[in-house]
PDB file of C-alpha atoms and ligand atoms in Angstrom:
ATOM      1  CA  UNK V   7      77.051 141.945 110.397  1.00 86.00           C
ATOM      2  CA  UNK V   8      74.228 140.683 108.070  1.00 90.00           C
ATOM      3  CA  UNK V   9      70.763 142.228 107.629  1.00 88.00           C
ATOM      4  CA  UNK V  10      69.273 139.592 110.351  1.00 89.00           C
ATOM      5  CA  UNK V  11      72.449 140.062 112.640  1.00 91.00           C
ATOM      6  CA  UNK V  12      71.173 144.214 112.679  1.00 93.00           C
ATOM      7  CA  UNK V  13      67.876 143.165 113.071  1.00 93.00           C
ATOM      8  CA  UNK V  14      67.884 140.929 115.969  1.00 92.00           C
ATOM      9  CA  UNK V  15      70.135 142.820 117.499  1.00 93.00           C
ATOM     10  CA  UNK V  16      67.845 145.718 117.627  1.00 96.00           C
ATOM     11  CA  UNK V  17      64.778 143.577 118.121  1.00 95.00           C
ATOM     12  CA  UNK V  18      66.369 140.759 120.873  1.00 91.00           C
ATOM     13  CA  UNK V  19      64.486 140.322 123.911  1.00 88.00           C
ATOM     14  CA  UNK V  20      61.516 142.940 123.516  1.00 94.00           C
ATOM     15  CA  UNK V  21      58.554 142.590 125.242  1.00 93.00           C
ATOM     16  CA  UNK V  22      56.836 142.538 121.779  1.00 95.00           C
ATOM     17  CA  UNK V  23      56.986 142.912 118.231  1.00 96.00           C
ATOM     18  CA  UNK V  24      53.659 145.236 117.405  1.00 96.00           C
ATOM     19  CA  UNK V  25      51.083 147.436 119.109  1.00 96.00           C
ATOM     20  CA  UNK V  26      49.175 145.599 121.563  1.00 96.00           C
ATOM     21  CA  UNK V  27      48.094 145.237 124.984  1.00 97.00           C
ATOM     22  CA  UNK V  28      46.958 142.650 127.721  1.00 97.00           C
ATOM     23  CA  UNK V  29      43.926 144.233 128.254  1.00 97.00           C
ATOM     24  CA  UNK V  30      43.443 143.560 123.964  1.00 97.00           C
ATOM     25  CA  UNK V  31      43.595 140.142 124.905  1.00 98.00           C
ATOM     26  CA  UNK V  32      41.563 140.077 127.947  1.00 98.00           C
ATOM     27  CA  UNK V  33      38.684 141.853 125.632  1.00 98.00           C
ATOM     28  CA  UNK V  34      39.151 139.446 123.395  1.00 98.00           C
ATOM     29  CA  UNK V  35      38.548 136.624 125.404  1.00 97.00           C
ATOM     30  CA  UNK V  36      35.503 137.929 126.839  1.00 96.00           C
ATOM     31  CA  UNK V  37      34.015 139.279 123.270  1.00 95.00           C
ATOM     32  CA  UNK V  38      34.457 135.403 121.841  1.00 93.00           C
ATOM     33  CA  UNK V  39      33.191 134.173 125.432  1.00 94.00           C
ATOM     34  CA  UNK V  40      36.136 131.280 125.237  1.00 94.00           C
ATOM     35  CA  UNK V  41      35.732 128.773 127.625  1.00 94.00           C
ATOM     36  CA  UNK V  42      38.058 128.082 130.540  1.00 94.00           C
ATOM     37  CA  UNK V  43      39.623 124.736 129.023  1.00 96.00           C
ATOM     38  CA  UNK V  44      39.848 126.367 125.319  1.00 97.00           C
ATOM     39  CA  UNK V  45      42.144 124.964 123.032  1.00 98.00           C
ATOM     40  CA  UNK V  46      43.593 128.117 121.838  1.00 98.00           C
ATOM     41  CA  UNK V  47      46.740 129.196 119.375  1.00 98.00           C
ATOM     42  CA  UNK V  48      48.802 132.683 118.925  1.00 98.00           C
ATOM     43  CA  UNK V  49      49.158 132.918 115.919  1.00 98.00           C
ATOM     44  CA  UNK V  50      53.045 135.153 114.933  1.00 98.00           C
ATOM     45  CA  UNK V  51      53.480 134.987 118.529  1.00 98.00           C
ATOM     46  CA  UNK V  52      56.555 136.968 118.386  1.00 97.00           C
ATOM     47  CA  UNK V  53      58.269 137.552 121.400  1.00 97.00           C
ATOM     48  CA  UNK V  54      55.134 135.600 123.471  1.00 98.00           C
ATOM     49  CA  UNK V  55      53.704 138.628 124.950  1.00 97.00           C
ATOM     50  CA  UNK V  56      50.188 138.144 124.059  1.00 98.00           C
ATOM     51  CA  UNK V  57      50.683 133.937 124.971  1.00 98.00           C
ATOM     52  CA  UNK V  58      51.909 134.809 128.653  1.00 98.00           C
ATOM     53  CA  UNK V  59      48.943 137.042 128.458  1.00 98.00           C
ATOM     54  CA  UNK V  60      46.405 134.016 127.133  1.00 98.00           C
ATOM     55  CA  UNK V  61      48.118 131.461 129.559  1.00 98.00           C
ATOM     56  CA  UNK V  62      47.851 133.633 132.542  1.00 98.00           C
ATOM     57  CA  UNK V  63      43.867 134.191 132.034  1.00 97.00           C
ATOM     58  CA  UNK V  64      42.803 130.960 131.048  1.00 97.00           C
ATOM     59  CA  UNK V  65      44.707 129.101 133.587  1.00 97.00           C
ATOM     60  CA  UNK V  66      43.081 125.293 132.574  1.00 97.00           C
ATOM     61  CA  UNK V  67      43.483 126.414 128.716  1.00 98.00           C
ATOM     62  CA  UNK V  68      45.995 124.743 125.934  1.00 98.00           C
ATOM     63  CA  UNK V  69      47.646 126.829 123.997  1.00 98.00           C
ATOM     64  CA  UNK V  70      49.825 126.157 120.719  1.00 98.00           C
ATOM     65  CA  UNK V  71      52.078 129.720 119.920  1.00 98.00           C
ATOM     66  CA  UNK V  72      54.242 129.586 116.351  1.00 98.00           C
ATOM     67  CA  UNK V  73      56.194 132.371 114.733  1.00 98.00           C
ATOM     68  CA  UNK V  74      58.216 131.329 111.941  1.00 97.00           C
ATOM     69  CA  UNK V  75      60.833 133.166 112.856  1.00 95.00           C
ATOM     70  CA  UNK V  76      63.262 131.059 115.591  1.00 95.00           C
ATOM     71  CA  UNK V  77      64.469 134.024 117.512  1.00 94.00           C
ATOM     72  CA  UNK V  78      61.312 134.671 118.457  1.00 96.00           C
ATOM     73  CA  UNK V  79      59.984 131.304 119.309  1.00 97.00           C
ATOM     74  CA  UNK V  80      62.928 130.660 121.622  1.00 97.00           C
ATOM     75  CA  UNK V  81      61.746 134.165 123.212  1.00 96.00           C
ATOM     76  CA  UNK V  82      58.581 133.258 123.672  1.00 98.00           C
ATOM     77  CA  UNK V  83      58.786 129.873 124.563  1.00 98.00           C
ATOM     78  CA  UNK V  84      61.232 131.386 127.489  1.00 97.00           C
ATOM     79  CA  UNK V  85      58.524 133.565 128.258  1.00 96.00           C
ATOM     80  CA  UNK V  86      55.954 130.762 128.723  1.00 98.00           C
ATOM     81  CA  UNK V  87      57.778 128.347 130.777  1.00 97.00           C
ATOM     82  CA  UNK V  88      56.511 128.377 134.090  1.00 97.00           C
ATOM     83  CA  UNK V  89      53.655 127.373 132.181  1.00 98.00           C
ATOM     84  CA  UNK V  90      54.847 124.502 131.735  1.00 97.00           C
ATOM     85  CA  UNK V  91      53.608 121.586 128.893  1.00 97.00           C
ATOM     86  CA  UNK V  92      50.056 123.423 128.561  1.00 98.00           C
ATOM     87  CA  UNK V  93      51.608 125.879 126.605  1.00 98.00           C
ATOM     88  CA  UNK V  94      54.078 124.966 123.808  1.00 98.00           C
ATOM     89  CA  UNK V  95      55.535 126.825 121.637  1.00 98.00           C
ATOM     90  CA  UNK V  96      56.775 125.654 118.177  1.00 97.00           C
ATOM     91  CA  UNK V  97      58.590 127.544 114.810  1.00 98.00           C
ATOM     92  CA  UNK V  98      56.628 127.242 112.337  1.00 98.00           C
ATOM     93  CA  UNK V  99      54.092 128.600 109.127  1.00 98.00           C
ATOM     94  CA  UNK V 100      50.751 130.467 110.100  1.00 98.00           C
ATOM     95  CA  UNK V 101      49.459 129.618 107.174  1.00 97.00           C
ATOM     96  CA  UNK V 102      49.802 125.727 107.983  1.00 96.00           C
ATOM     97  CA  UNK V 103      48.157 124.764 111.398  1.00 96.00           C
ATOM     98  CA  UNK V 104      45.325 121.702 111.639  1.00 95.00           C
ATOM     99  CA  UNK V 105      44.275 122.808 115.064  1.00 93.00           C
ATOM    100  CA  UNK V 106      41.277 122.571 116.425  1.00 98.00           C
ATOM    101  CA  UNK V 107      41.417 125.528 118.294  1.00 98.00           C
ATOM    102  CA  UNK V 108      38.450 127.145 119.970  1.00 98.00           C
ATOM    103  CA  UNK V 109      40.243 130.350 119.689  1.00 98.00           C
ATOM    104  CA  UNK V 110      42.978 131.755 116.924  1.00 98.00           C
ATOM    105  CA  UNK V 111      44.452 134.874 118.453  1.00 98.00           C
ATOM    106  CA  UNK V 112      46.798 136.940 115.979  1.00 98.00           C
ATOM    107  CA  UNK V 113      48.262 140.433 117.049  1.00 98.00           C
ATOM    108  CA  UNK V 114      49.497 141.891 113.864  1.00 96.00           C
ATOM    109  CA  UNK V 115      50.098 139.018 111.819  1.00 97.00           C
ATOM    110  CA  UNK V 116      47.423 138.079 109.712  1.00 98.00           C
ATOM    111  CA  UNK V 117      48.597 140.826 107.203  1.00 96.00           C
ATOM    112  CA  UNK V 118      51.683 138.925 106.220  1.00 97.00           C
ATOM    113  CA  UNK V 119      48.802 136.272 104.456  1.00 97.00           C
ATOM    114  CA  UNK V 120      46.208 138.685 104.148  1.00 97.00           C
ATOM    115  CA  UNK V 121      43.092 139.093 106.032  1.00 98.00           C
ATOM    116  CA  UNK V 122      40.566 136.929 103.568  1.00 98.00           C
ATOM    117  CA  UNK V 123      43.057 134.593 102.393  1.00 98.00           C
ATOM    118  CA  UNK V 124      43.933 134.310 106.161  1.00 98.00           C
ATOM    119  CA  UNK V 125      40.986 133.880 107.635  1.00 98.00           C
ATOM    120  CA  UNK V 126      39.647 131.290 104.752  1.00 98.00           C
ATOM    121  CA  UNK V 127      42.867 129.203 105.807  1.00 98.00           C
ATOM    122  CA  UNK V 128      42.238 129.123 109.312  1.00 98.00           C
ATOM    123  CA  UNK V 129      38.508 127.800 108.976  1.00 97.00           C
ATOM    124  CA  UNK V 130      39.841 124.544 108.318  1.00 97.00           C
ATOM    125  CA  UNK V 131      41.254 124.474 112.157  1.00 98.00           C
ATOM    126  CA  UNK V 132      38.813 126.110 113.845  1.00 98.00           C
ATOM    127  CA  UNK V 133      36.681 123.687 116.537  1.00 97.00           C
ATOM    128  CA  UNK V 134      33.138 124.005 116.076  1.00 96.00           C
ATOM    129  CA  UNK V 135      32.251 127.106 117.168  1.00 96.00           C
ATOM    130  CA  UNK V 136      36.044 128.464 117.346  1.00 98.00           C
ATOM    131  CA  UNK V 137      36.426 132.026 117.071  1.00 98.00           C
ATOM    132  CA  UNK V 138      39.500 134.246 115.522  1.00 98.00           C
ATOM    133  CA  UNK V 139      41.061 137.222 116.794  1.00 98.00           C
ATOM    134  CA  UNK V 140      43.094 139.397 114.933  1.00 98.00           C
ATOM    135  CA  UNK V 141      44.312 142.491 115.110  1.00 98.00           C
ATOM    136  CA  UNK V 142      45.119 144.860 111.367  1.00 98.00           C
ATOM    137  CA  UNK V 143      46.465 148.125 110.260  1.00 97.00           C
ATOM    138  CA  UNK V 144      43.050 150.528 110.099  1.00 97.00           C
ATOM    139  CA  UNK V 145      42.801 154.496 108.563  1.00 96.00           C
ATOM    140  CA  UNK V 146      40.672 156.380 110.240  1.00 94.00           C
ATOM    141  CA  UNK V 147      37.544 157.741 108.549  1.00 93.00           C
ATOM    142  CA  UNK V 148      39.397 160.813 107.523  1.00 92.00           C
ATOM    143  CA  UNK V 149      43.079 160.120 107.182  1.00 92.00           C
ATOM    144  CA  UNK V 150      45.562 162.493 107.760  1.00 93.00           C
ATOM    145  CA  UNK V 151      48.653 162.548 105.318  1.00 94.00           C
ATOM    146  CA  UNK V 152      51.161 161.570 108.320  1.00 95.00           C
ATOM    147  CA  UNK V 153      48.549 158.707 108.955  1.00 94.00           C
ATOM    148  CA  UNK V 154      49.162 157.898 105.469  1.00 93.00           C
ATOM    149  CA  UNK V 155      52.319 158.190 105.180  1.00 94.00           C
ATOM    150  CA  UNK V 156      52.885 155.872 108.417  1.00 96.00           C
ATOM    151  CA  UNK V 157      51.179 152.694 106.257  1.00 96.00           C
ATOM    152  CA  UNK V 158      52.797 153.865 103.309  1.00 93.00           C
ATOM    153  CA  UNK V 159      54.809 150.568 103.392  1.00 92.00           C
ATOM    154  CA  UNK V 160      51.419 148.580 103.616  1.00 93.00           C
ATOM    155  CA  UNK V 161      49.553 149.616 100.134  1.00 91.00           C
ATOM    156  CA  UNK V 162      46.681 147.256 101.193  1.00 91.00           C
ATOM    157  CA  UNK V 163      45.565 148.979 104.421  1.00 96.00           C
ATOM    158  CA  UNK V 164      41.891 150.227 104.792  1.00 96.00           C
ATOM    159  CA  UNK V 165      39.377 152.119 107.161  1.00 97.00           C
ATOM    160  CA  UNK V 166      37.316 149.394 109.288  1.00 98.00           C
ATOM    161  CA  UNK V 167      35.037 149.243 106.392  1.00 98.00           C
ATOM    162  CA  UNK V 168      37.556 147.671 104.509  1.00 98.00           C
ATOM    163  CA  UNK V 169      38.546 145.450 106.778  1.00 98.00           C
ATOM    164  CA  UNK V 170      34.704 144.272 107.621  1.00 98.00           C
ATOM    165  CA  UNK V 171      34.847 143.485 103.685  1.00 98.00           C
ATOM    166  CA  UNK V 172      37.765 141.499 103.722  1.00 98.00           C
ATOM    167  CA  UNK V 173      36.778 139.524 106.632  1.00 98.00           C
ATOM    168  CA  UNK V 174      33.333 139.201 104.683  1.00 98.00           C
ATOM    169  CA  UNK V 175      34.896 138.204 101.626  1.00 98.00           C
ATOM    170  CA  UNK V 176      36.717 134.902 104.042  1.00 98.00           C
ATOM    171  CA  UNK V 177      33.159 133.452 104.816  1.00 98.00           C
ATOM    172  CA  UNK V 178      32.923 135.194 108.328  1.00 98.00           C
ATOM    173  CA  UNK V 179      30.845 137.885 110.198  1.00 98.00           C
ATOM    174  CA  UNK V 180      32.484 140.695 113.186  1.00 98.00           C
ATOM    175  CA  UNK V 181      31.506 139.476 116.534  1.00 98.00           C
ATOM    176  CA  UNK V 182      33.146 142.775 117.694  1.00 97.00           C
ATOM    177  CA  UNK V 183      35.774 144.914 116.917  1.00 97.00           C
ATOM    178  CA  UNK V 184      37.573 147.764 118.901  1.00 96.00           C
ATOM    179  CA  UNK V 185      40.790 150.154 118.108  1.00 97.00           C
ATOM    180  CA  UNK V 186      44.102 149.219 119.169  1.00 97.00           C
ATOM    181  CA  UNK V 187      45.651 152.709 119.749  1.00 97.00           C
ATOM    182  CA  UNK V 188      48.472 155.056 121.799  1.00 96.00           C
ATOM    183  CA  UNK V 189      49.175 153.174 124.695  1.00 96.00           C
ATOM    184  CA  UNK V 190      49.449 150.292 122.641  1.00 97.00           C
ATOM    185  CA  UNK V 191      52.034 151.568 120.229  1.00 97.00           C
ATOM    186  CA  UNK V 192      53.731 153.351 122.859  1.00 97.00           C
ATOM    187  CA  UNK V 193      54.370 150.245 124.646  1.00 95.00           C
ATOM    188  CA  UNK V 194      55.661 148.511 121.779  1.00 96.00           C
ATOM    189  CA  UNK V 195      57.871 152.087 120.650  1.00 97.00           C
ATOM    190  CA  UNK V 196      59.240 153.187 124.185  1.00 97.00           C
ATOM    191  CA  UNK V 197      61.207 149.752 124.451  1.00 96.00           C
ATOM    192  CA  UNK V 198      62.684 149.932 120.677  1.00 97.00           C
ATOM    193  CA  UNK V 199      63.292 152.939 121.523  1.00 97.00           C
ATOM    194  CA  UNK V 200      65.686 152.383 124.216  1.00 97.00           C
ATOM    195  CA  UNK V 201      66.729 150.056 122.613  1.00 96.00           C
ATOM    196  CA  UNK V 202      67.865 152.195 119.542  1.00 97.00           C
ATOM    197  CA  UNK V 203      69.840 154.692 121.834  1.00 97.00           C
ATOM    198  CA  UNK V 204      71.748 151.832 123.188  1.00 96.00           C
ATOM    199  CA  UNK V 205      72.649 150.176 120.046  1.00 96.00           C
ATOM    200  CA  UNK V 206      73.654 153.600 118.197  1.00 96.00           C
ATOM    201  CA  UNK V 207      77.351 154.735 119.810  1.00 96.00           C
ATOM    202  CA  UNK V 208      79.964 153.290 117.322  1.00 92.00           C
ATOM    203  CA  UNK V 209      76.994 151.228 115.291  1.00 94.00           C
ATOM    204  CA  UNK V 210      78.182 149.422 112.139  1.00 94.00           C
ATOM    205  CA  UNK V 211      76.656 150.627 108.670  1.00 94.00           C
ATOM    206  CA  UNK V 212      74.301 147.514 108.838  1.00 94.00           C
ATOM    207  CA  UNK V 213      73.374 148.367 111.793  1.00 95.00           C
ATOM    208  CA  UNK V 214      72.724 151.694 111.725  1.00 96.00           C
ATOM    209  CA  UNK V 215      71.037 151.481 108.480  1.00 95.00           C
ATOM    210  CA  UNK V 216      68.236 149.332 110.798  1.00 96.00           C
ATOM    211  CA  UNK V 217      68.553 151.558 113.518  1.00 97.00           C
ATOM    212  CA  UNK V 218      67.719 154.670 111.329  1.00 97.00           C
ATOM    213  CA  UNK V 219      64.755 152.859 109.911  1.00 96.00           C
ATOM    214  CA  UNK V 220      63.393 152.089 113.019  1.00 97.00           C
ATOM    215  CA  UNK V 221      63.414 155.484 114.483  1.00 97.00           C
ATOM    216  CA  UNK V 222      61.870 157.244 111.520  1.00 96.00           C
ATOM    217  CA  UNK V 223      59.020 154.566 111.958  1.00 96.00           C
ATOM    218  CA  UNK V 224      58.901 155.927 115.588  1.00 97.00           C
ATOM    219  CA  UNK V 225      59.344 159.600 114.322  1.00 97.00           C
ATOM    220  CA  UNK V 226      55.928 158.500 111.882  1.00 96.00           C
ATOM    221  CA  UNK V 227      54.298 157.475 114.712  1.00 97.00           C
ATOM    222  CA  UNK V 228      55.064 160.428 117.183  1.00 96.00           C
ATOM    223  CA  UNK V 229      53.744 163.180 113.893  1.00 94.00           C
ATOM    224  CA  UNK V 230      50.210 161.215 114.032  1.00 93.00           C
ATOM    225  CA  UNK V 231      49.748 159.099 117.148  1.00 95.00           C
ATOM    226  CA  UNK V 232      45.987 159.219 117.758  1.00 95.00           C
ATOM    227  CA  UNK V 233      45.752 158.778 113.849  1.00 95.00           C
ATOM    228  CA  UNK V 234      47.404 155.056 113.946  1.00 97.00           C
ATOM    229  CA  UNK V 235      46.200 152.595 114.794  1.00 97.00           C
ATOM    230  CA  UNK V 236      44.976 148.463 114.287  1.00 98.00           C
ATOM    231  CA  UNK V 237      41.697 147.381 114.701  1.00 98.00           C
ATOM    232  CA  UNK V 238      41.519 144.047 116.986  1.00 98.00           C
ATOM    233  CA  UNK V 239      38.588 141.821 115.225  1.00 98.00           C
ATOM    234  CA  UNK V 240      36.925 139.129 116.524  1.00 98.00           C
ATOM    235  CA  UNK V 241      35.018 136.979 114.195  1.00 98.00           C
ATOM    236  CA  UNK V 242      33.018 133.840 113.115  1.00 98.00           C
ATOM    237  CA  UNK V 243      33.308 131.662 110.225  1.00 98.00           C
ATOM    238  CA  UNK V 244      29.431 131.770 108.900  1.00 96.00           C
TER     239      UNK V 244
HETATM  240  C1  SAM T 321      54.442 142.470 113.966  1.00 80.61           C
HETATM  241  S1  SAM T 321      55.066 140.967 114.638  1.00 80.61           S
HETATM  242  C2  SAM T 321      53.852 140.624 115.904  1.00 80.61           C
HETATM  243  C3  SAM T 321      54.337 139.620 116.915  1.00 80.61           C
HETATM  244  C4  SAM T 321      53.426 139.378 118.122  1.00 80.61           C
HETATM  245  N1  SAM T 321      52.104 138.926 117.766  1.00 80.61           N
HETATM  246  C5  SAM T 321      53.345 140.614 118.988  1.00 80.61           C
HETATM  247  O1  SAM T 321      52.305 141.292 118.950  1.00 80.61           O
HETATM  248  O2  SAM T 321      54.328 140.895 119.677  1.00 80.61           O
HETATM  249  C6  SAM T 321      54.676 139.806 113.368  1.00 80.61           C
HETATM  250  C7  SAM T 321      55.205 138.403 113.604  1.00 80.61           C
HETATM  251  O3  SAM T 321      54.715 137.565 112.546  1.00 80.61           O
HETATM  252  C8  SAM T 321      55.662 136.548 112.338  1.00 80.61           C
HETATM  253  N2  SAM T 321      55.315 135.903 111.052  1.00 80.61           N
HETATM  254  C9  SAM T 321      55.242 136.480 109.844  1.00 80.61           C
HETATM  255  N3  SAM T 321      54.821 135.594 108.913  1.00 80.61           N
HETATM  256  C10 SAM T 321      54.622 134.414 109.562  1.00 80.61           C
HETATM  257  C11 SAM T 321      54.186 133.118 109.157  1.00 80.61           C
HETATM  258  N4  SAM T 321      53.876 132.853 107.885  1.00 80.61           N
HETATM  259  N5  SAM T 321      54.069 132.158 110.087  1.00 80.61           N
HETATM  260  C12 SAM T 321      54.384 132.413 111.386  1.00 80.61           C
HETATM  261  N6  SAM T 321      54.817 133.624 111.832  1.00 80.61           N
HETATM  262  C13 SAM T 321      54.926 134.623 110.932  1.00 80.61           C
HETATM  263  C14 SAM T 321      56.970 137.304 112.412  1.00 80.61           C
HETATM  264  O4  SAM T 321      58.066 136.467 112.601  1.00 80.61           O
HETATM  265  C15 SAM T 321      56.705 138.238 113.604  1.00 80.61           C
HETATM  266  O5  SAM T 321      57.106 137.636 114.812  1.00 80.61           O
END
């Protein structure tokens, strides 16, 4: 078995890939007032949680969902067809979409190009007066050391002021910002895992190797859960 084999065999068919919630989404729509025939994309749609999510509460919207990853488009584009052709999903690079979209949503994605460099990419295929929503790793104020120790594999996370300067720093001011927290991991944790205790009788070294990593990520979690968390952004280019 191959390091992808292990991993999509652990992650296969999970409701998501990261923290998040439909009520994030449903926030999020109301905080960038998007209008009911919105041209809208998800961003690292993953499995297509979030998309279902967008499709289901702007019925008379379009919306565009890439990942690059083809596991996870064929997820989500399983996920999204009773949809039908108003929602499409396609594998592809973030980093490259023309749009215009009225909204960008992106659930815990935007880190993979960074938030400014991100954000100044996306300008380019925003509609006038098109919004993005993202969602990013956040300390709190005062940081315990499991809450450090839980980014410890992302060097470049901040408090919210950090983030406010990187989304700054991309040409664009916070229309409104809230914490993505407990429930939110939970619901993304509970199903890996499940997942994890199915997987581990008789597991292969590969996979076990991804299976351990997984559950001291939980284990992380669990020491420090109202200490984790992303903050879910929504901002305008200026
Ligand atoms: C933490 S997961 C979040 C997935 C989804 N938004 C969710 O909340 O379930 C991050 C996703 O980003 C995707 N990804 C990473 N870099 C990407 C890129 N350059 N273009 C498209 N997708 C990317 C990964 O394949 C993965 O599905």
């Amino acid at each position: 078995m191959t390091p992808d084999d292990a991993f999509f065999a652990l992650h296969r068919d999970l409701p998501r890939e990261g923290p998040g919630q439909a009520e994030d989404v449903h926030w999020a729509l109301y905080a960038a007032a998007v209008p009911e025939e919105a041209r809208i994309a998800d961003l690292a749609c993953g499995p297509g949680a979030d998309t279902r999510t967008l499709a289901k509460a702007r019925p008379r919207a379009r919306i565009e969902a890439v990942d690059r990853m083809a596991h996870f488009a064929a997820a989500a584009r399983a996920a999204t067809a009773p949809f039908g052709p108003r929602v499409t999903v396609r594998v592809g690079d973030m980093a490259q979409v023309s749009g215009p979209y009225d909204l960008i949503w992106c659930a815990g994605g935007l880190y993979f190009l960074g938030v400014t460099e991100g954000l100044r990419l996306w300008r380019g295929a925003l509609a006038s007066g098109g919004l993005v929503a993202f969602s990013e790793p956040c300390l709190p104020p005062r940081p315990s050391a499991a809450a450090r120790a839980f980014w410890a594999g992302y060097p470049a996370v901040t408090g919210i002021g950090g983030i406010r300067e990187r989304v700054a720093a991309a040409g664009y001011r916070v229309l409104g910002e809230r914490m993505v927290i407990g429930a939110a991991f939970r619901d993304y944790y509970e199903p890996l895992a499940r997942r994890i205790a199915l997987l581990r009788p008789g597991a292969e070294p590969a996979l076990a190797a991804v299976l351990d990593a997984a559950e001291a990520e939980i284990a992380r979690w669990q020491a420090a859960p109202d200490d984790i968390a992303y903050a879910l952004m929504v901002v305008a280019p200026e």
